[in-house]
PDB file of C-alpha atoms in Angstrom:
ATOM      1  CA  UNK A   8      20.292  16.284 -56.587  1.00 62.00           C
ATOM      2  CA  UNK A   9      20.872  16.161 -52.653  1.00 77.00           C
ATOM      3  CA  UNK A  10      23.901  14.068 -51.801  1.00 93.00           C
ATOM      4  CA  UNK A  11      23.965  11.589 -48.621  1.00 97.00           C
ATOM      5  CA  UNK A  12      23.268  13.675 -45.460  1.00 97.00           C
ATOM      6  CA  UNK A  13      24.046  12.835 -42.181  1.00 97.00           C
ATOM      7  CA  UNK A  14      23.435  14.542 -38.995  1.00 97.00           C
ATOM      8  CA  UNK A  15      24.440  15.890 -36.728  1.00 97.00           C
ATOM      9  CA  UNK A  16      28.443  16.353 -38.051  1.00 96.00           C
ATOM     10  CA  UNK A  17      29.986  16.280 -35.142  1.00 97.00           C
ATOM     11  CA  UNK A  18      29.179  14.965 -31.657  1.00 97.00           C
ATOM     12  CA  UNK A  19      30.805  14.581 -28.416  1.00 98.00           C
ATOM     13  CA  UNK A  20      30.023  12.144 -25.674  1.00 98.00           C
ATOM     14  CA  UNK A  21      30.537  10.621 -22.426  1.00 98.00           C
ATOM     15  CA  UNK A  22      31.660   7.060 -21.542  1.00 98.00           C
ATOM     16  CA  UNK A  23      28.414   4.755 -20.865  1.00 98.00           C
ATOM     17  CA  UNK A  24      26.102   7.109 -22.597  1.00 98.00           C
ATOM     18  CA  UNK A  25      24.474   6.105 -25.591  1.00 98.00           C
ATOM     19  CA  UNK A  26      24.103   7.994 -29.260  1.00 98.00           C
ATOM     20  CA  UNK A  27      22.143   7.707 -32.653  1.00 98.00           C
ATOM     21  CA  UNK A  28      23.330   9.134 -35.893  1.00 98.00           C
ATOM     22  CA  UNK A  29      21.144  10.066 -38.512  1.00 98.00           C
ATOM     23  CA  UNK A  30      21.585   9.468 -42.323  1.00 98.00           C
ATOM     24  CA  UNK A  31      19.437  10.737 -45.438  1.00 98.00           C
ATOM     25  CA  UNK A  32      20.220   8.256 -48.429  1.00 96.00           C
ATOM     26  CA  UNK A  33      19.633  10.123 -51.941  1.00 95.00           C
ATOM     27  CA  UNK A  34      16.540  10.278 -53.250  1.00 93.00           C
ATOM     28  CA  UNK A  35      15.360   6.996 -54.508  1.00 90.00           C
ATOM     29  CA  UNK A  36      18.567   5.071 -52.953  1.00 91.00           C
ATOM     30  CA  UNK A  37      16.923   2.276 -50.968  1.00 90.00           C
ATOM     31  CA  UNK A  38      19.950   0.349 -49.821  1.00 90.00           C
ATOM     32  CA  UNK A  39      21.838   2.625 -46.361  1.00 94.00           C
ATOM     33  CA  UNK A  40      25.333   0.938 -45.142  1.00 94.00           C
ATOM     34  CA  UNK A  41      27.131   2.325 -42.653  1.00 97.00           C
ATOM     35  CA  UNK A  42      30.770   2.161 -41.720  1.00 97.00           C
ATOM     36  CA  UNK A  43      33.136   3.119 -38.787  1.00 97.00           C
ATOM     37  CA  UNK A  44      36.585   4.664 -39.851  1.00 97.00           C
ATOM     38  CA  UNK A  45      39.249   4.899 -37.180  1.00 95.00           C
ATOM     39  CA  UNK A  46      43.328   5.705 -37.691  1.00 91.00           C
ATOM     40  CA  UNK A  47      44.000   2.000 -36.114  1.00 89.00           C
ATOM     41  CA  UNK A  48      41.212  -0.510 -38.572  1.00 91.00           C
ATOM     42  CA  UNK A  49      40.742   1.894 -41.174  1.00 92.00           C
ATOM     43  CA  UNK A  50      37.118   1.586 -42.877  1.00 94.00           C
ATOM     44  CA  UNK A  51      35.119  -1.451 -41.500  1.00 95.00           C
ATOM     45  CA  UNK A  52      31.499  -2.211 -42.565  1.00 94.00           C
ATOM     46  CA  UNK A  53      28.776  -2.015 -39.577  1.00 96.00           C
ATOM     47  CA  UNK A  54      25.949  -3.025 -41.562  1.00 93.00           C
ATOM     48  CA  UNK A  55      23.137  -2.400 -44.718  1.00 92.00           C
ATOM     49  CA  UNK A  56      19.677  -1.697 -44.234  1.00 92.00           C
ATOM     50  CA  UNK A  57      17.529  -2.803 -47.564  1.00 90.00           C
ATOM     51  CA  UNK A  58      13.908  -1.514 -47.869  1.00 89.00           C
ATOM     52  CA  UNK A  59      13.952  -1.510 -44.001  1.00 93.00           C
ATOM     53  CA  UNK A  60      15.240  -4.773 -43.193  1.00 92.00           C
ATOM     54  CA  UNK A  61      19.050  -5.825 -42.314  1.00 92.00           C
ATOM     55  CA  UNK A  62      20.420  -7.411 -44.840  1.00 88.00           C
ATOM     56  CA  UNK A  63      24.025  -7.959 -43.873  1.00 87.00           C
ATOM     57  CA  UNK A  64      26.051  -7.155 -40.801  1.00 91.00           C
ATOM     58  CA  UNK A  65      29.960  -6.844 -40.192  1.00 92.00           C
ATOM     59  CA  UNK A  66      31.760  -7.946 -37.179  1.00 93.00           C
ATOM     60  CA  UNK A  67      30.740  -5.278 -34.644  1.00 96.00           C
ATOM     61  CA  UNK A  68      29.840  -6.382 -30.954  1.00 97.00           C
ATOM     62  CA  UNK A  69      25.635  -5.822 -30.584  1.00 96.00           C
ATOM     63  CA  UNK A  70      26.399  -2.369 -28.821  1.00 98.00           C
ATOM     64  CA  UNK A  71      25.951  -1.251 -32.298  1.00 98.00           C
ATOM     65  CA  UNK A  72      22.870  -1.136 -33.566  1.00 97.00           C
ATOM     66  CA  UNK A  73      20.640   0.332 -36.573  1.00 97.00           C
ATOM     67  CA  UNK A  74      17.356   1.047 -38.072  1.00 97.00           C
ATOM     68  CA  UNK A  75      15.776   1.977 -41.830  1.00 97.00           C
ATOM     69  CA  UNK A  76      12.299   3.796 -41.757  1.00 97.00           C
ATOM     70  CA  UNK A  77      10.132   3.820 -44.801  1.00 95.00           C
ATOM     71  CA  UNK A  78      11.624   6.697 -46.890  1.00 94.00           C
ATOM     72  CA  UNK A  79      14.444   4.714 -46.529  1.00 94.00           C
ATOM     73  CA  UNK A  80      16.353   7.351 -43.888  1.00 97.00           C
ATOM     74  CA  UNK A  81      18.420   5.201 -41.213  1.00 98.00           C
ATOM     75  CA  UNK A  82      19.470   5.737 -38.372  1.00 98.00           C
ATOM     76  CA  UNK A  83      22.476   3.634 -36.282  1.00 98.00           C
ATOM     77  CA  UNK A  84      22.522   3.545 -32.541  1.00 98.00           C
ATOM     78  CA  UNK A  85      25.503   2.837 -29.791  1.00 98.00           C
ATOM     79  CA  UNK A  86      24.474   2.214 -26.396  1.00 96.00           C
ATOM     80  CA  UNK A  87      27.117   2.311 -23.651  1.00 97.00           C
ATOM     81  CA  UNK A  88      29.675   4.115 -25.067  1.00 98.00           C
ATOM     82  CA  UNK A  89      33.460   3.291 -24.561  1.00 98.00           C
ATOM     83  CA  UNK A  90      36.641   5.392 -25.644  1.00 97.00           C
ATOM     84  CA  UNK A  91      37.037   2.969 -28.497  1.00 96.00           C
ATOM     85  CA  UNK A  92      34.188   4.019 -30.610  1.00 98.00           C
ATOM     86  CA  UNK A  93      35.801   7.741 -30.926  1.00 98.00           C
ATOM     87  CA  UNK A  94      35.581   7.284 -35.218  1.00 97.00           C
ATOM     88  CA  UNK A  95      34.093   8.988 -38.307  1.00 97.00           C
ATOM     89  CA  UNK A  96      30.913   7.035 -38.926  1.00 98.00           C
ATOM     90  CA  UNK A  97      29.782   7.017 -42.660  1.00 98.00           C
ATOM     91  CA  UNK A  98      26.811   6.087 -44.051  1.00 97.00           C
ATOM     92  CA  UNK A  99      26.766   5.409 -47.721  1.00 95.00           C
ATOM     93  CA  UNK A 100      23.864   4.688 -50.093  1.00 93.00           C
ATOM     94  CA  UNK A 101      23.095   2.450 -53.230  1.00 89.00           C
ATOM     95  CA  UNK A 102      20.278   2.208 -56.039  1.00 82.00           C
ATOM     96  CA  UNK A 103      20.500  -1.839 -55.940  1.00 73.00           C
ATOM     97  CA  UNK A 104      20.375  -3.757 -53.157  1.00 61.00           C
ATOM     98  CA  UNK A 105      23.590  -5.798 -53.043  1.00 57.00           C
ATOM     99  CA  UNK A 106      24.373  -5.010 -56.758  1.00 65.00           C
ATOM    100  CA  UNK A 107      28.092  -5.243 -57.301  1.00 70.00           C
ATOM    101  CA  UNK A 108      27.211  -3.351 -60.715  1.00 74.00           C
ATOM    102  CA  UNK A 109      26.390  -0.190 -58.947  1.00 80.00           C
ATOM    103  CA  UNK A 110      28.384   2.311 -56.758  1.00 87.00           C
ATOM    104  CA  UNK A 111      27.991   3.809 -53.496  1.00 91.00           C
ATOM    105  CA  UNK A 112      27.787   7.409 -52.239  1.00 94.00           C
ATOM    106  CA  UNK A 113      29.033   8.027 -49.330  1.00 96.00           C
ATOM    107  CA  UNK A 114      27.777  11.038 -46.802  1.00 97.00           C
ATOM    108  CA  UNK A 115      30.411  13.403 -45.164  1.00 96.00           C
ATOM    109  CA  UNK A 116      30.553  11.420 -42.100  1.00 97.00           C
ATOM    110  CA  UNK A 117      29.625  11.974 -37.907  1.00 97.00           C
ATOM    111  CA  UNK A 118      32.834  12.295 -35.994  1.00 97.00           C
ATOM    112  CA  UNK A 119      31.961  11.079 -33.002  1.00 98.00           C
ATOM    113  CA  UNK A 120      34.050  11.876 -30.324  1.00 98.00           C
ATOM    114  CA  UNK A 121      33.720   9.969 -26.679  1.00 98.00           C
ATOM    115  CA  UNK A 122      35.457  11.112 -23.163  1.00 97.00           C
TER     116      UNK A 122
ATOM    117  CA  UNK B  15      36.817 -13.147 -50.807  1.00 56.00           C
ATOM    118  CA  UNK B  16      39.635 -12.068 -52.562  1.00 64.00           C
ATOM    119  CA  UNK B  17      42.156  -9.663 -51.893  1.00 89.00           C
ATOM    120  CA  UNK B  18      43.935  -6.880 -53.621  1.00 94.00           C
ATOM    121  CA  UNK B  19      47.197  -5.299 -53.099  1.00 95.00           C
ATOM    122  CA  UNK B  20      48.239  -1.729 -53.712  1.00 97.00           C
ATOM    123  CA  UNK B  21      51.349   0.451 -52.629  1.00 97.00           C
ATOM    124  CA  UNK B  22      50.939   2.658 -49.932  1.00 96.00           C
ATOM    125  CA  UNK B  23      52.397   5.686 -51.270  1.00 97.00           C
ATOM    126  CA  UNK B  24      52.515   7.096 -55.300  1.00 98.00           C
ATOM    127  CA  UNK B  25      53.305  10.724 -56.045  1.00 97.00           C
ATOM    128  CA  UNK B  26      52.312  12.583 -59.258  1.00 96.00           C
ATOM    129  CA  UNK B  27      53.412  16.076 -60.818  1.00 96.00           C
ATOM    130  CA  UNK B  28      50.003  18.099 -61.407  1.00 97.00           C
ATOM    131  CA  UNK B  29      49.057  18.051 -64.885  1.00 96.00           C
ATOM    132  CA  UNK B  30      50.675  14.526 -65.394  1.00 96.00           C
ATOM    133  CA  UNK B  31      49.018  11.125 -65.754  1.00 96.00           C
ATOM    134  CA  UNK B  32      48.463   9.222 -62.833  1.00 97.00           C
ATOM    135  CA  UNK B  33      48.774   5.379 -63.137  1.00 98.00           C
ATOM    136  CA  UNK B  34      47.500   3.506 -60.069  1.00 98.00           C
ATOM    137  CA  UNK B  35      48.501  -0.446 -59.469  1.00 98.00           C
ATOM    138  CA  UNK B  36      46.077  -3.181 -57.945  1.00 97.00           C
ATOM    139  CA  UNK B  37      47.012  -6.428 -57.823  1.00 96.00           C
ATOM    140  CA  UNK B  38      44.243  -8.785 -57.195  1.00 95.00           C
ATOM    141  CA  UNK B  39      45.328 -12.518 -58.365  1.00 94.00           C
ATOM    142  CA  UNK B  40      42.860 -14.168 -56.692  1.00 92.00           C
ATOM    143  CA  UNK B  41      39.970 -12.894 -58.249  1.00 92.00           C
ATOM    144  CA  UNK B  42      37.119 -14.829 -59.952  1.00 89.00           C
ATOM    145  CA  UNK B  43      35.016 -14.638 -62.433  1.00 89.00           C
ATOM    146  CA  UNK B  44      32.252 -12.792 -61.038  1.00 88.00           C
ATOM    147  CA  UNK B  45      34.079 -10.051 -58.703  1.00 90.00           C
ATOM    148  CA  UNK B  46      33.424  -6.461 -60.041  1.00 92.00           C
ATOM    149  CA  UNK B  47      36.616  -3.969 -59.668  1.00 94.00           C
ATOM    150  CA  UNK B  48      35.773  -1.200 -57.468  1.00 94.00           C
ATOM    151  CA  UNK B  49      37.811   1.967 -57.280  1.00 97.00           C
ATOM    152  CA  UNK B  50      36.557   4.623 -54.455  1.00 97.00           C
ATOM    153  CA  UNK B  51      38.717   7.622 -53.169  1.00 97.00           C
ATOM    154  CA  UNK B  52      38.789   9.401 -50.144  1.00 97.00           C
ATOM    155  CA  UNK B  53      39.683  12.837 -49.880  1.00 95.00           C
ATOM    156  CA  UNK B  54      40.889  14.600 -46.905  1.00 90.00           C
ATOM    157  CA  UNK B  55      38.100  15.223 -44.172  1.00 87.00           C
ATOM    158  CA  UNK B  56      35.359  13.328 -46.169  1.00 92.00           C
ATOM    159  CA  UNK B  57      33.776  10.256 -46.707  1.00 95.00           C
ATOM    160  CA  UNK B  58      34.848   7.807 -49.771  1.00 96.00           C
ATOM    161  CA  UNK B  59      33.973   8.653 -53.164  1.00 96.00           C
ATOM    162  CA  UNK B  60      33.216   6.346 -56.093  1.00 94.00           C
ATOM    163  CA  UNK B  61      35.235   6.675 -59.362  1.00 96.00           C
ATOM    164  CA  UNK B  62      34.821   3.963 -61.450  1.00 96.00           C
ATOM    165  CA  UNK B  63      34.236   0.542 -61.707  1.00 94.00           C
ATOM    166  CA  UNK B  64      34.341  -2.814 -64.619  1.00 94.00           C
ATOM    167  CA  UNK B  65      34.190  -6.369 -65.067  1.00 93.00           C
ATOM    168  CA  UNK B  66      36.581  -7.209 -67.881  1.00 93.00           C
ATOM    169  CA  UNK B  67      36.133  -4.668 -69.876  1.00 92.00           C
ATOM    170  CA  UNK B  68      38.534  -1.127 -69.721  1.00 94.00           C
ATOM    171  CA  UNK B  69      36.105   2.122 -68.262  1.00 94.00           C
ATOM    172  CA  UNK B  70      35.997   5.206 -69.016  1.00 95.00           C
ATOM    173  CA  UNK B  71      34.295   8.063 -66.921  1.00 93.00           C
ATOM    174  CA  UNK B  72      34.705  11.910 -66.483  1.00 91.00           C
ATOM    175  CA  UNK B  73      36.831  10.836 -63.115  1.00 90.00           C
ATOM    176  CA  UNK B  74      39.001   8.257 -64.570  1.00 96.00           C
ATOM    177  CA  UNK B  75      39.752   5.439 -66.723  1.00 97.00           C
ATOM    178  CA  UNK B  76      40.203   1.869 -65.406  1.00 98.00           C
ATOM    179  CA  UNK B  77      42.616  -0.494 -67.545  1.00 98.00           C
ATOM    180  CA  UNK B  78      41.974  -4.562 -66.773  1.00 97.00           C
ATOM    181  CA  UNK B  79      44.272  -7.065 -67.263  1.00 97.00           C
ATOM    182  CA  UNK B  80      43.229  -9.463 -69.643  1.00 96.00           C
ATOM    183  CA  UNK B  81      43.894 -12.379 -67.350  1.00 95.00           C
ATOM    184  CA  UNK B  82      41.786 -10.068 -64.725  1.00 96.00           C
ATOM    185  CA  UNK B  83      44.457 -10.494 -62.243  1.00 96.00           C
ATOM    186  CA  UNK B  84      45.435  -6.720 -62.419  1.00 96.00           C
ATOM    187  CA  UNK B  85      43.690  -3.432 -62.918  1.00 97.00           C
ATOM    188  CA  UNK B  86      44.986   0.436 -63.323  1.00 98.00           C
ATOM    189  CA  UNK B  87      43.307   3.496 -62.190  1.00 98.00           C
ATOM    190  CA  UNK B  88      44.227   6.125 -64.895  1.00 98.00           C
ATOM    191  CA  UNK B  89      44.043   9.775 -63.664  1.00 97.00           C
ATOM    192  CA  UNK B  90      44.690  11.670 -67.248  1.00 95.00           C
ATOM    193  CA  UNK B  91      45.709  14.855 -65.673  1.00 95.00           C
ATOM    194  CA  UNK B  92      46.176  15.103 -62.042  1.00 96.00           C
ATOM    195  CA  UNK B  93      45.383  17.877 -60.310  1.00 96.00           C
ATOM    196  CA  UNK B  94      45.722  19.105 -56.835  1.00 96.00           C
ATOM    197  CA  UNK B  95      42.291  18.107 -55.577  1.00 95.00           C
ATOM    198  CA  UNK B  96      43.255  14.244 -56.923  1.00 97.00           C
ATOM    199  CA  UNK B  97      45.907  14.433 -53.606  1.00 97.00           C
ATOM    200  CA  UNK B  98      43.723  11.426 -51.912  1.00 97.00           C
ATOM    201  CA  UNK B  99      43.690   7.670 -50.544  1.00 97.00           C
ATOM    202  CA  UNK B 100      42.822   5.467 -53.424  1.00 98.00           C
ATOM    203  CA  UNK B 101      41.328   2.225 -52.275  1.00 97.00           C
ATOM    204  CA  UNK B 102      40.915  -0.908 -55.187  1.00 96.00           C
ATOM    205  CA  UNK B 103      37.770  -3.573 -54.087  1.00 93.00           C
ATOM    206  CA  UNK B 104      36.504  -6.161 -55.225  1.00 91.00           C
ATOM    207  CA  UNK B 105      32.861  -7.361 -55.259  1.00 87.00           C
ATOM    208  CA  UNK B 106      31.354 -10.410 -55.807  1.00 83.00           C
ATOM    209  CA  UNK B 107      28.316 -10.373 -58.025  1.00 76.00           C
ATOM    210  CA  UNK B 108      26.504 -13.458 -56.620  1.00 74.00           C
ATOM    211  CA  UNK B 109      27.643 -13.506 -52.686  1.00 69.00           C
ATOM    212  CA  UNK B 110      26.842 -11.384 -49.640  1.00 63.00           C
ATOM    213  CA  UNK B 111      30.434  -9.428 -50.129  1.00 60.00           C
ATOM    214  CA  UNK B 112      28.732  -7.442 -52.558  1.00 61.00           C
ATOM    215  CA  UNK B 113      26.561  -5.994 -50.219  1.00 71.00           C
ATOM    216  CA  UNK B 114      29.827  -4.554 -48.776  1.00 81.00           C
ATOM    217  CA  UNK B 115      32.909  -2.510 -49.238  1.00 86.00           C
ATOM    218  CA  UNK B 116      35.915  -3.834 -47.861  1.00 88.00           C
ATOM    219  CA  UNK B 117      38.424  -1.380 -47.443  1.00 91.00           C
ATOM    220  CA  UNK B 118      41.898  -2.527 -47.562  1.00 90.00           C
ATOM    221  CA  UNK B 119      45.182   0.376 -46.528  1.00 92.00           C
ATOM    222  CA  UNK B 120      44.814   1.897 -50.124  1.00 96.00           C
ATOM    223  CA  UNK B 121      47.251   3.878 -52.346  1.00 98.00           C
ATOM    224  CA  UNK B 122      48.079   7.744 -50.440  1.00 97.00           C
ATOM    225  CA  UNK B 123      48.441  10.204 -53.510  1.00 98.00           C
ATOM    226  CA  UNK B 124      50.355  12.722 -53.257  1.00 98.00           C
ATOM    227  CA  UNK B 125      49.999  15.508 -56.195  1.00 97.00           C
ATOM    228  CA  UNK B 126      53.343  17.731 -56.669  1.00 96.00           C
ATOM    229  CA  UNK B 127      52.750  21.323 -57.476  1.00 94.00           C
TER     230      UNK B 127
END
């Protein structure tokens, strides 16, 4: 079966602008996280999206925002770019919401890029 | 939540075993033991994962402690595509943390031709 998709892969911006990623779970995940990976913090949670609610969010300032839609496809928005969100952002999906008996899969990533 | 604690570096011959520390004394009764990798230019992958018991998978094996205060992530023959960051979590069962991976520095393997 499909893995996690995310579009687009990579993506370069400008300082102040803003940008949404796009994630495809797997078919029949209904939990999305996503996460920001960056050479300094390593892998940090943003949030998880569960049957198109938020569910839990990590320590991220509210420039960072996110959305599920009913075939459980999410979407995560930054508004007003700065040079410090240059990272991969993953999104990763689950079966169980908030089930610490079941794995994630993670997508291949957006490298976002800002100037 | 509870921490774990892994080296930052191991290297491995190819076709040898591959143990993998994680400390994690702190842990109670009800955190799961998470073992994702990440290999180079990709997202994290899952390997394997256990409560008390030891785990076996097609990726890996995953030895527990029997005080639960240590695990092992067995590779049985590494190869070349194992070269990757190794990253031991743990998640609680009945608290919000499960609905998150925390990510410590992980383990960098390095597999030896």
């Amino acid at each position: 079966k499909a893995g996690v998709t995310q579009t687009p892969r990579y993506l370069i911006k400008t300082r102040g602008q803003q940008v949404t990623l796009s994630c495809s779970p797997i078919s029949g995940h209904r939990s999305v996280s996503w996460y920001q990976q960056t050479p300094g913090q390593g892998l940090q949670f943003l949030f998880e999206y569960f049957s198109e609610t938020q569910r839990n969010k990590g320590n991220f300032p509210g420039r960072f925002s996110g959305r599920q839609f009913s075939n459980s496809r999410s979407e995560m928005n930054v508004s007003t770019l700065e040079l410090g969100d240059s990272a991969l952002y993953l999104c990763a999906s689950s079966l169980e919401h908030g089930g610490a008996n079941y794995g994630y899969t993670f997508g291949s990533g957006t490298r976002l890029t800002v100037v | 939540d509870a921490k774990t604690t892994q080296p930052n570096s191991m290297e491995s011959n190819e076709e040898e075993p591959v143990h993998l520390p994680c400390n994690h004394s702190t842990i109670s009764g009800t955190d799961y033991i998470h073992w994702y990798r990440q290999l180079p230019s990709q997202g994290p992958e899952y390997v394997i994962h256990g409560l008390t018991s030891n785990v076996n998978n097609r990726m890996a094996s995953l030895a527990i402690a029997e005080d639960r205060k240590s695990s092992t992530l067995i590779l049985h023959r590494a190869t070349l595509r194992d070269a990757a960051v190794y990253y031991c979590i743990l998640r609680d069962a009945y608290s919000g943390s499960a609905r998150q991976l925390t990510f410590g520095s992980g383990t960098q393997l390095t597999v030896l031709p």
